[in-house]
mmCIF file of C-alpha atoms in Angstrom:
data_model
loop_
_atom_site.group_PDB
_atom_site.id
_atom_site.type_symbol
_atom_site.label_atom_id
_atom_site.label_comp_id
_atom_site.label_asym_id
_atom_site.label_seq_id
_atom_site.Cartn_x
_atom_site.Cartn_y
_atom_site.Cartn_z
ATOM 1 C CA LYS A 1 63.488 7.066 -31.875
ATOM 2 C CA THR A 2 65.620 9.590 -33.781
ATOM 3 C CA LYS A 3 64.147 9.025 -37.263
ATOM 4 C CA PRO A 4 61.402 11.677 -37.031
ATOM 5 C CA SER A 5 63.974 14.285 -35.985
ATOM 6 C CA GLN A 6 66.336 13.286 -38.750
ATOM 7 C CA GLN A 7 63.532 13.481 -41.335
ATOM 8 C CA SER A 8 62.493 16.913 -40.045
ATOM 9 C CA VAL A 9 66.023 18.255 -40.405
ATOM 10 C CA ALA A 10 66.235 16.745 -43.905
ATOM 11 C CA LYS A 11 63.081 18.663 -44.864
ATOM 12 C CA LEU A 12 64.634 21.910 -43.555
ATOM 13 C CA ARG A 13 67.772 21.271 -45.589
ATOM 14 C CA GLU A 14 65.647 20.903 -48.724
ATOM 15 C CA ILE A 15 64.587 24.522 -48.334
ATOM 16 C CA GLY A 16 68.081 25.709 -47.410
ATOM 17 C CA ILE A 17 67.943 25.756 -43.655
ATOM 18 C CA GLN A 18 70.623 24.051 -41.591
ATOM 19 C CA PRO A 19 69.890 23.995 -37.820
ATOM 20 C CA ASP A 20 72.629 25.054 -35.415
ATOM 21 C CA ILE A 21 70.886 23.544 -32.377
ATOM 22 C CA LEU A 22 68.487 20.677 -31.880
ATOM 23 C CA VAL A 23 66.157 21.020 -28.843
ATOM 24 C CA CYS A 24 64.711 17.579 -28.316
ATOM 25 C CA ARG A 25 61.432 17.267 -26.406
ATOM 26 C CA THR A 26 61.274 13.967 -24.611
ATOM 27 C CA ASP A 27 59.826 12.265 -21.542
ATOM 28 C CA ARG A 28 62.996 10.281 -20.801
ATOM 29 C CA PRO A 29 66.762 10.701 -21.126
ATOM 30 C CA ILE A 30 67.985 10.838 -24.765
ATOM 31 C CA GLY A 31 71.054 8.747 -23.987
ATOM 32 C CA ASP A 32 74.533 9.045 -25.466
ATOM 33 C CA GLU A 33 73.773 6.738 -28.410
ATOM 34 C CA ASN A 34 70.800 8.760 -29.633
ATOM 35 C CA ARG A 35 72.640 12.003 -29.008
ATOM 36 C CA GLN A 36 75.499 10.800 -31.228
ATOM 37 C CA LYS A 37 73.033 9.678 -33.945
ATOM 38 C CA LEU A 38 71.299 13.059 -33.996
ATOM 39 C CA SER A 39 74.610 14.865 -34.112
ATOM 40 C CA LEU A 40 75.897 12.723 -36.958
ATOM 41 C CA TYR A 41 72.832 12.578 -39.199
ATOM 42 C CA CYS A 42 71.599 16.101 -38.574
ATOM 43 C CA ASN A 43 75.084 17.676 -38.922
ATOM 44 C CA VAL A 44 74.866 19.400 -35.552
ATOM 45 C CA GLY A 45 77.579 19.493 -32.885
ATOM 46 C CA ILE A 46 76.981 16.908 -30.192
ATOM 47 C CA ASP A 47 77.018 19.658 -27.529
ATOM 48 C CA ALA A 48 74.235 21.384 -29.516
ATOM 49 C CA VAL A 49 71.845 18.446 -29.152
ATOM 50 C CA ILE A 50 69.865 19.711 -26.214
ATOM 51 C CA GLU A 51 67.641 17.489 -24.092
ATOM 52 C CA CYS A 52 64.390 19.176 -23.056
ATOM 53 C CA ARG A 53 62.725 16.653 -20.749
ATOM 54 C CA ASP A 54 59.303 16.847 -19.106
ATOM 55 C CA VAL A 55 59.430 18.769 -15.847
ATOM 56 C CA SER A 56 56.009 17.955 -14.437
ATOM 57 C CA SER A 57 56.953 19.028 -10.914
ATOM 58 C CA SER A 58 57.625 22.631 -11.847
ATOM 59 C CA ILE A 59 58.066 24.598 -15.073
ATOM 60 C CA TYR A 60 60.785 26.545 -13.298
ATOM 61 C CA GLU A 61 63.098 23.578 -13.695
ATOM 62 C CA LEU A 62 63.381 24.367 -17.414
ATOM 63 C CA PRO A 63 65.856 27.340 -17.191
ATOM 64 C CA LEU A 64 68.061 25.241 -14.898
ATOM 65 C CA MET A 65 67.942 22.235 -17.171
ATOM 66 C CA LEU A 66 68.856 24.317 -20.253
ATOM 67 C CA ALA A 67 71.599 26.230 -18.445
ATOM 68 C CA GLU A 68 73.083 22.915 -17.280
ATOM 69 C CA GLN A 69 73.527 21.975 -20.966
ATOM 70 C CA LYS A 70 75.025 25.428 -21.689
ATOM 71 C CA ILE A 71 72.482 26.344 -24.370
ATOM 72 C CA ASP A 72 73.061 30.039 -23.610
ATOM 73 C CA GLU A 73 76.791 29.694 -24.342
ATOM 74 C CA ILE A 74 76.106 27.875 -27.596
ATOM 75 C CA VAL A 75 73.720 30.598 -28.828
ATOM 76 C CA VAL A 76 76.042 33.452 -27.841
ATOM 77 C CA LYS A 77 79.022 31.778 -29.484
ATOM 78 C CA ARG A 78 77.088 31.087 -32.707
ATOM 79 C CA LEU A 79 75.964 34.734 -32.886
ATOM 80 C CA GLY A 80 79.472 35.972 -32.187
ATOM 81 C CA LEU A 81 78.430 37.965 -29.106
ATOM 82 C CA GLN A 82 80.214 38.756 -25.863
ATOM 83 C CA CYS A 83 78.067 38.302 -22.803
ATOM 84 C CA LYS A 84 78.552 38.032 -19.050
ATOM 85 C CA PRO A 85 77.995 34.645 -17.453
ATOM 86 C CA ILE A 86 74.328 34.208 -16.514
ATOM 87 C CA ASP A 87 73.238 34.240 -12.883
ATOM 88 C CA ILE A 88 70.945 31.254 -12.494
ATOM 89 C CA ALA A 89 70.617 31.659 -8.676
ATOM 90 C CA PRO A 90 67.212 33.486 -8.863
ATOM 91 C CA TRP A 91 65.718 30.539 -10.743
ATOM 92 C CA ARG A 92 67.011 28.162 -8.087
ATOM 93 C CA GLU A 93 65.210 30.296 -5.474
ATOM 94 C CA ILE A 94 62.001 30.235 -7.511
ATOM 95 C CA LEU A 95 62.254 26.448 -7.822
ATOM 96 C CA GLN A 96 62.648 26.133 -4.078
ATOM 97 C CA ASP A 97 59.386 28.022 -3.695
ATOM 98 C CA ALA A 98 57.739 25.324 -5.812
ATOM 99 C CA TYR A 99 58.168 23.044 -2.808
ATOM 100 C CA LYS A 100 56.138 25.350 -0.613
ATOM 101 C CA SER A 101 53.563 22.614 0.222
ATOM 102 C CA VAL A 102 56.397 20.429 1.573
ATOM 103 C CA TYR A 103 57.792 23.247 3.735
ATOM 104 C CA GLU A 104 54.314 24.025 5.092
ATOM 105 C CA SER A 105 53.760 20.313 5.887
ATOM 106 C CA ILE A 106 57.037 20.233 7.825
ATOM 107 C CA THR A 107 55.832 23.257 9.800
ATOM 108 C CA HIS A 108 52.528 21.448 10.423
ATOM 109 C CA GLY A 109 54.490 18.499 11.786
ATOM 110 C CA GLY A 110 56.250 20.887 14.114
ATOM 111 C CA ILE A 111 52.982 22.326 15.355
ATOM 112 C CA ALA A 112 51.674 18.825 16.051
ATOM 113 C CA ASN A 113 54.769 18.246 18.219
ATOM 114 C CA GLU A 114 54.775 21.753 19.746
ATOM 115 C CA ALA A 115 58.141 22.471 18.187
ATOM 116 C CA ALA A 116 59.558 25.107 15.833
ATOM 117 C CA VAL A 117 61.343 23.436 12.926
ATOM 118 C CA GLU A 118 64.385 24.997 11.324
ATOM 119 C CA ILE A 119 64.522 24.013 7.653
ATOM 120 C CA VAL A 120 67.969 23.784 6.013
ATOM 121 C CA ARG A 121 67.797 23.638 2.217
ATOM 122 C CA ILE A 122 70.589 21.671 0.519
ATOM 123 C CA ASP A 123 71.030 21.360 -3.245
ATOM 124 C CA ALA A 124 71.565 17.721 -4.238
ATOM 125 C CA GLU A 125 74.086 18.800 -6.848
ATOM 126 C CA ASP A 126 76.171 20.354 -4.072
ATOM 127 C CA LEU A 127 76.288 16.952 -2.377
ATOM 128 C CA GLU A 128 77.591 15.444 -5.603
ATOM 129 C CA ALA A 129 80.275 18.072 -5.916
ATOM 130 C CA LYS A 130 81.281 18.677 -2.271
ATOM 131 C CA GLY A 131 80.271 15.516 -0.394
ATOM 132 C CA THR A 132 78.028 15.050 2.582
ATOM 133 C CA ALA A 133 79.781 17.194 5.213
ATOM 134 C CA GLN A 134 76.975 19.729 5.034
ATOM 135 C CA LEU A 135 74.567 17.060 6.265
ATOM 136 C CA GLU A 136 76.420 16.843 9.554
ATOM 137 C CA GLY A 137 74.405 18.014 12.544
ATOM 138 C CA LEU A 138 70.983 17.613 10.945
ATOM 139 C CA ASP A 139 68.268 15.960 13.045
ATOM 140 C CA GLY A 140 66.265 14.794 10.062
ATOM 141 C CA ILE A 141 66.609 14.493 6.261
ATOM 142 C CA LEU A 142 63.748 14.775 3.782
ATOM 143 C CA VAL A 143 64.074 14.154 0.019
ATOM 144 C CA PRO A 144 60.989 15.536 -1.813
ATOM 145 C CA GLY A 145 59.443 14.511 -5.103
ATOM 146 C CA GLY A 146 60.526 15.665 -8.517
ATOM 147 C CA PHE A 147 61.243 14.626 -12.099
ATOM 148 C CA GLY A 148 64.525 14.516 -14.030
ATOM 149 C CA ASN A 149 67.970 13.169 -13.242
ATOM 150 C CA ARG A 150 69.562 16.433 -12.092
ATOM 151 C CA GLY A 151 71.157 15.811 -8.665
ATOM 152 C CA ILE A 152 69.916 12.240 -8.517
ATOM 153 C CA GLU A 153 73.251 10.902 -7.202
ATOM 154 C CA GLY A 154 73.317 13.625 -4.575
ATOM 155 C CA LYS A 155 69.917 12.466 -3.349
ATOM 156 C CA ILE A 156 71.189 8.912 -3.148
ATOM 157 C CA LEU A 157 74.129 10.152 -1.101
ATOM 158 C CA ALA A 158 71.688 11.865 1.330
ATOM 159 C CA VAL A 159 69.740 8.584 1.694
ATOM 160 C CA GLN A 160 72.948 6.674 2.373
ATOM 161 C CA PHE A 161 74.040 9.245 4.971
ATOM 162 C CA ALA A 162 70.719 9.038 6.787
ATOM 163 C CA ARG A 163 70.619 5.234 6.737
ATOM 164 C CA GLU A 164 74.166 4.715 7.943
ATOM 165 C CA ARG A 165 74.029 7.495 10.607
ATOM 166 C CA LYS A 166 70.551 6.454 11.848
ATOM 167 C CA ILE A 167 69.182 9.924 11.132
ATOM 168 C CA PRO A 168 65.401 10.171 10.724
ATOM 169 C CA PHE A 169 64.618 10.141 6.991
ATOM 170 C CA TYR A 170 61.489 10.769 4.949
ATOM 171 C CA GLY A 171 61.335 10.311 1.179
ATOM 172 C CA LEU A 172 58.378 11.536 -0.965
ATOM 173 C CA CYS A 173 57.696 10.024 -4.388
ATOM 174 C CA LEU A 174 61.143 10.312 -6.087
ATOM 175 C CA GLY A 175 62.548 10.391 -2.547
ATOM 176 C CA MET A 176 61.085 6.881 -2.012
ATOM 177 C CA GLN A 177 62.572 5.695 -5.283
ATOM 178 C CA VAL A 178 66.073 6.826 -4.455
ATOM 179 C CA THR A 179 65.687 5.117 -1.055
ATOM 180 C CA VAL A 180 65.148 1.801 -2.863
ATOM 181 C CA ILE A 181 68.074 2.480 -5.259
ATOM 182 C CA GLU A 182 70.444 3.364 -2.437
ATOM 183 C CA PHE A 183 69.491 0.299 -0.406
ATOM 184 C CA ALA A 184 69.841 -2.027 -3.438
ATOM 185 C CA ARG A 185 73.264 -0.602 -4.226
ATOM 186 C CA HIS A 186 74.841 -0.462 -0.779
ATOM 187 C CA VAL A 187 73.069 -3.201 1.179
ATOM 188 C CA LEU A 188 72.187 -5.786 -1.489
ATOM 189 C CA GLY A 189 75.396 -4.985 -3.398
ATOM 190 C CA LEU A 190 73.698 -4.354 -6.724
ATOM 191 C CA LYS A 191 76.141 -1.653 -7.838
ATOM 192 C CA GLN A 192 74.234 -0.878 -11.074
ATOM 193 C CA ALA A 193 70.841 -0.634 -9.418
ATOM 194 C CA HIS A 194 68.889 2.330 -10.723
ATOM 195 C CA SER A 195 65.590 3.514 -12.156
ATOM 196 C CA THR A 196 64.897 2.980 -15.842
ATOM 197 C CA GLU A 197 63.781 6.635 -15.873
ATOM 198 C CA PHE A 198 67.401 7.671 -15.521
ATOM 199 C CA ALA A 199 69.281 4.551 -16.737
ATOM 200 C CA PRO A 200 67.094 2.693 -19.260
ATOM 201 C CA GLN A 201 69.691 -0.071 -19.811
ATOM 202 C CA THR A 202 70.487 -0.697 -16.138
ATOM 203 C CA SER A 203 71.056 -4.375 -15.302
ATOM 204 C CA ASP A 204 69.139 -3.971 -12.027
ATOM 205 C CA PRO A 205 66.013 -1.853 -12.597
ATOM 206 C CA VAL A 206 64.742 -1.718 -8.991
ATOM 207 C CA ILE A 207 62.478 1.153 -10.110
ATOM 208 C CA HIS A 208 60.796 0.763 -13.475
ATOM 209 C CA LEU A 209 57.813 1.657 -15.622
ATOM 210 C CA MET A 210 54.972 -0.691 -14.841
ATOM 211 C CA GLU A 211 54.698 -3.613 -17.333
ATOM 212 C CA SER A 212 51.109 -2.614 -18.206
ATOM 213 C CA GLN A 213 52.308 0.867 -19.139
ATOM 214 C CA LYS A 214 55.272 0.003 -21.371
ATOM 215 C CA GLY A 215 53.146 -0.036 -24.492
ATOM 216 C CA VAL A 216 51.497 3.314 -23.749
ATOM 217 C CA ILE A 217 52.895 5.975 -26.043
ATOM 218 C CA THR A 218 51.409 9.190 -24.686
ATOM 219 C CA LYS A 219 53.038 10.524 -21.533
ATOM 220 C CA GLY A 220 49.682 11.165 -19.906
ATOM 221 C CA GLY A 221 48.816 7.498 -20.279
ATOM 222 C CA THR A 222 51.813 6.463 -18.233
ATOM 223 C CA MET A 223 51.147 8.898 -15.428
ATOM 224 C CA ARG A 224 49.676 7.335 -12.302
ATOM 225 C CA LEU A 225 47.596 10.296 -11.209
ATOM 226 C CA GLY A 226 45.009 10.845 -8.545
ATOM 227 C CA VAL A 227 43.889 9.168 -5.324
ATOM 228 C CA TYR A 228 44.658 5.536 -4.671
ATOM 229 C CA ASP A 229 44.099 3.115 -1.779
ATOM 230 C CA CYS A 230 46.978 1.833 0.296
ATOM 231 C CA GLN A 231 46.733 -1.176 2.647
ATOM 232 C CA LEU A 232 49.204 -0.723 5.493
ATOM 233 C CA THR A 233 51.346 -3.556 6.843
ATOM 234 C CA PRO A 234 50.559 -4.597 10.411
ATOM 235 C CA GLY A 235 53.426 -3.724 12.763
ATOM 236 C CA SER A 236 54.934 -1.159 10.356
ATOM 237 C CA LYS A 237 55.915 2.386 11.351
ATOM 238 C CA ALA A 238 53.483 3.691 8.767
ATOM 239 C CA ARG A 239 50.613 1.730 10.373
ATOM 240 C CA ALA A 240 51.592 3.094 13.785
ATOM 241 C CA ALA A 241 51.664 6.678 12.426
ATOM 242 C CA TYR A 242 48.334 6.520 10.613
ATOM 243 C CA GLY A 243 46.530 4.557 13.303
ATOM 244 C CA GLN A 244 44.435 2.706 10.722
ATOM 245 C CA ASP A 245 44.737 -0.188 8.336
ATOM 246 C CA ARG A 246 43.804 1.449 4.993
ATOM 247 C CA ILE A 247 44.473 4.962 3.742
ATOM 248 C CA GLN A 248 44.036 7.007 0.555
ATOM 249 C CA GLU A 249 46.763 9.233 -0.819
ATOM 250 C CA ARG A 250 47.390 11.327 -3.945
ATOM 251 C CA HIS A 251 49.804 10.165 -6.599
ATOM 252 C CA ARG A 252 51.645 11.775 -9.504
ATOM 253 C CA HIS A 253 54.335 9.611 -10.979
ATOM 254 C CA ARG A 254 55.213 7.245 -13.833
ATOM 255 C CA PHE A 255 57.732 4.830 -12.353
ATOM 256 C CA GLU A 256 57.206 2.207 -9.669
ATOM 257 C CA TYR A 257 58.979 -0.128 -7.227
ATOM 258 C CA ASN A 258 59.975 -3.274 -9.178
ATOM 259 C CA ASP A 259 58.269 -6.177 -7.401
ATOM 260 C CA ALA A 260 60.790 -8.629 -8.863
ATOM 261 C CA TYR A 261 63.252 -7.364 -6.240
ATOM 262 C CA ARG A 262 60.834 -7.340 -3.337
ATOM 263 C CA GLN A 263 61.874 -10.620 -1.727
ATOM 264 C CA ARG A 264 65.608 -9.765 -1.795
ATOM 265 C CA LEU A 265 65.058 -6.247 -0.550
ATOM 266 C CA GLU A 266 62.813 -7.287 2.307
ATOM 267 C CA SER A 267 65.148 -10.141 3.300
ATOM 268 C CA ALA A 268 67.968 -7.528 3.519
ATOM 269 C CA GLY A 269 65.885 -5.161 5.659
ATOM 270 C CA LEU A 270 63.958 -2.834 3.334
ATOM 271 C CA LEU A 271 60.440 -3.677 4.443
ATOM 272 C CA VAL A 272 57.183 -2.953 2.602
ATOM 273 C CA GLY A 273 55.022 -0.727 4.753
ATOM 274 C CA GLY A 274 52.012 -0.560 2.444
ATOM 275 C CA VAL A 275 50.656 -1.717 -0.924
ATOM 276 C CA ASN A 276 47.833 -0.822 -3.242
ATOM 277 C CA PRO A 277 45.236 -3.572 -2.612
ATOM 278 C CA GLN A 278 43.931 -3.553 -6.182
ATOM 279 C CA THR A 279 47.297 -3.901 -7.989
ATOM 280 C CA GLY A 280 49.735 -5.016 -5.297
ATOM 281 C CA LEU A 281 52.001 -2.086 -6.148
ATOM 282 C CA VAL A 282 54.355 -1.158 -3.303
ATOM 283 C CA GLU A 283 53.488 2.327 -1.958
ATOM 284 C CA ILE A 284 55.606 2.486 1.239
ATOM 285 C CA VAL A 285 59.074 1.202 2.190
ATOM 286 C CA GLU A 286 60.715 1.246 5.610
ATOM 287 C CA VAL A 287 64.236 0.399 6.700
ATOM 288 C CA LYS A 288 64.324 -2.175 9.445
ATOM 289 C CA ASP A 289 66.341 -1.463 12.649
ATOM 290 C CA HIS A 290 66.311 2.300 11.944
ATOM 291 C CA PRO A 291 64.687 4.959 14.210
ATOM 292 C CA PHE A 292 62.645 6.356 11.314
ATOM 293 C CA MET A 293 63.359 5.772 7.655
ATOM 294 C CA ILE A 294 60.262 5.765 5.459
ATOM 295 C CA GLY A 295 59.749 6.373 1.747
ATOM 296 C CA VAL A 296 56.313 6.825 0.198
ATOM 297 C CA GLN A 297 55.405 6.725 -3.490
ATOM 298 C CA TYR A 298 52.696 9.318 -3.089
ATOM 299 C CA HIS A 299 52.477 13.027 -2.098
ATOM 300 C CA PRO A 300 51.337 13.311 1.527
ATOM 301 C CA GLU A 301 52.117 17.028 1.571
ATOM 302 C CA PHE A 302 48.854 17.633 -0.327
ATOM 303 C CA LYS A 303 46.761 16.447 2.629
ATOM 304 C CA SER A 304 48.477 18.241 5.508
ATOM 305 C CA LYS A 305 46.809 21.103 7.374
ATOM 306 C CA PRO A 306 47.979 23.498 10.104
ATOM 307 C CA ASN A 307 45.456 22.060 12.604
ATOM 308 C CA GLN A 308 45.807 18.512 11.312
ATOM 309 C CA ALA A 309 49.318 17.606 10.313
ATOM 310 C CA HIS A 310 49.722 14.662 7.999
ATOM 311 C CA PRO A 311 50.447 11.624 10.227
ATOM 312 C CA LEU A 312 53.790 10.834 8.528
ATOM 313 C CA PHE A 313 55.014 14.434 8.708
ATOM 314 C CA ALA A 314 54.061 14.517 12.409
ATOM 315 C CA ALA A 315 55.875 11.172 12.984
ATOM 316 C CA PHE A 316 58.955 12.360 11.015
ATOM 317 C CA ILE A 317 59.249 15.555 13.092
ATOM 318 C CA LYS A 318 58.720 13.558 16.282
ATOM 319 C CA ALA A 319 61.606 11.283 15.336
ATOM 320 C CA ALA A 320 63.772 14.285 14.437
ATOM 321 C CA ILE A 321 63.021 15.836 17.872
ATOM 322 C CA GLY A 322 64.032 12.570 19.469
ATOM 323 C CA LYS A 323 67.324 12.685 17.529
ATOM 324 C CA SER A 324 67.873 16.313 18.617
ATOM 325 C CA ARG A 325 67.405 15.359 22.276
ATOM 326 C CA GLY A 326 69.614 12.329 22.016
ATOM 327 C CA ALA A 327 66.763 9.829 22.327
#
């Protein structure tokens, strides 16, 4: 809703203050319609309506998010200053370090397979701008978790590349969600398939906020946080990797696989590898007739150890080694 912001600006005007920039705290995309409303009724340029979304995965995403919306250029221009273009690269490096637990888990998977793993970091936004040529020659592709829509289409491109080229793929949390989106778009033919986190009005919300959570106002209330059970599907790759029927994994997310699409997705080849036995929520998806393509809604990197690699990281690296050796 934009009314509270409009009323706040009206109060400022009453005491003679006209804002030059609106920084809008939100847990979801503002959307073009709301941005236009705020610009019109608050008398602020539309480019000066800045979206400041939750970045629960890492606070270091904030400088990148604000730079993407050119808030620095707006401030400098308003103050009549001359400044050099900012160098945001150090912040990108810091953000990469935020994924340290994922990198370490990959290394653990290598140890379990008696192999040294070379990690190639690729920015999803580069895939959007330059295409997938830089993915050529990789033996495995992993899309980690995260929040926010920056680079989301690049992640979907990486998923498509891995699926079509039969390259071992592993998606964590958001990585699982983009796996579902990509499959729905390019296999089911649902061209508008998306997550309501990024496209609230999508006609095919294959990833959505759980029905029971839609009335919850506070962001903490909508966060599925902590350890949950997962019942593994007999015959699935996940079941083979874990070597047991039921597991427990740590979660940190708000949006879920939309069960309304399950029958169509499974019929087309995106199989369910595990569900939460209490709620029926889908926790694992696997692509049929693929060497290794698994997406999990949880964060397995939090349970991996040097002397006890997480089963799925070990299985992913094993599949990547097989790809490297032409198996």
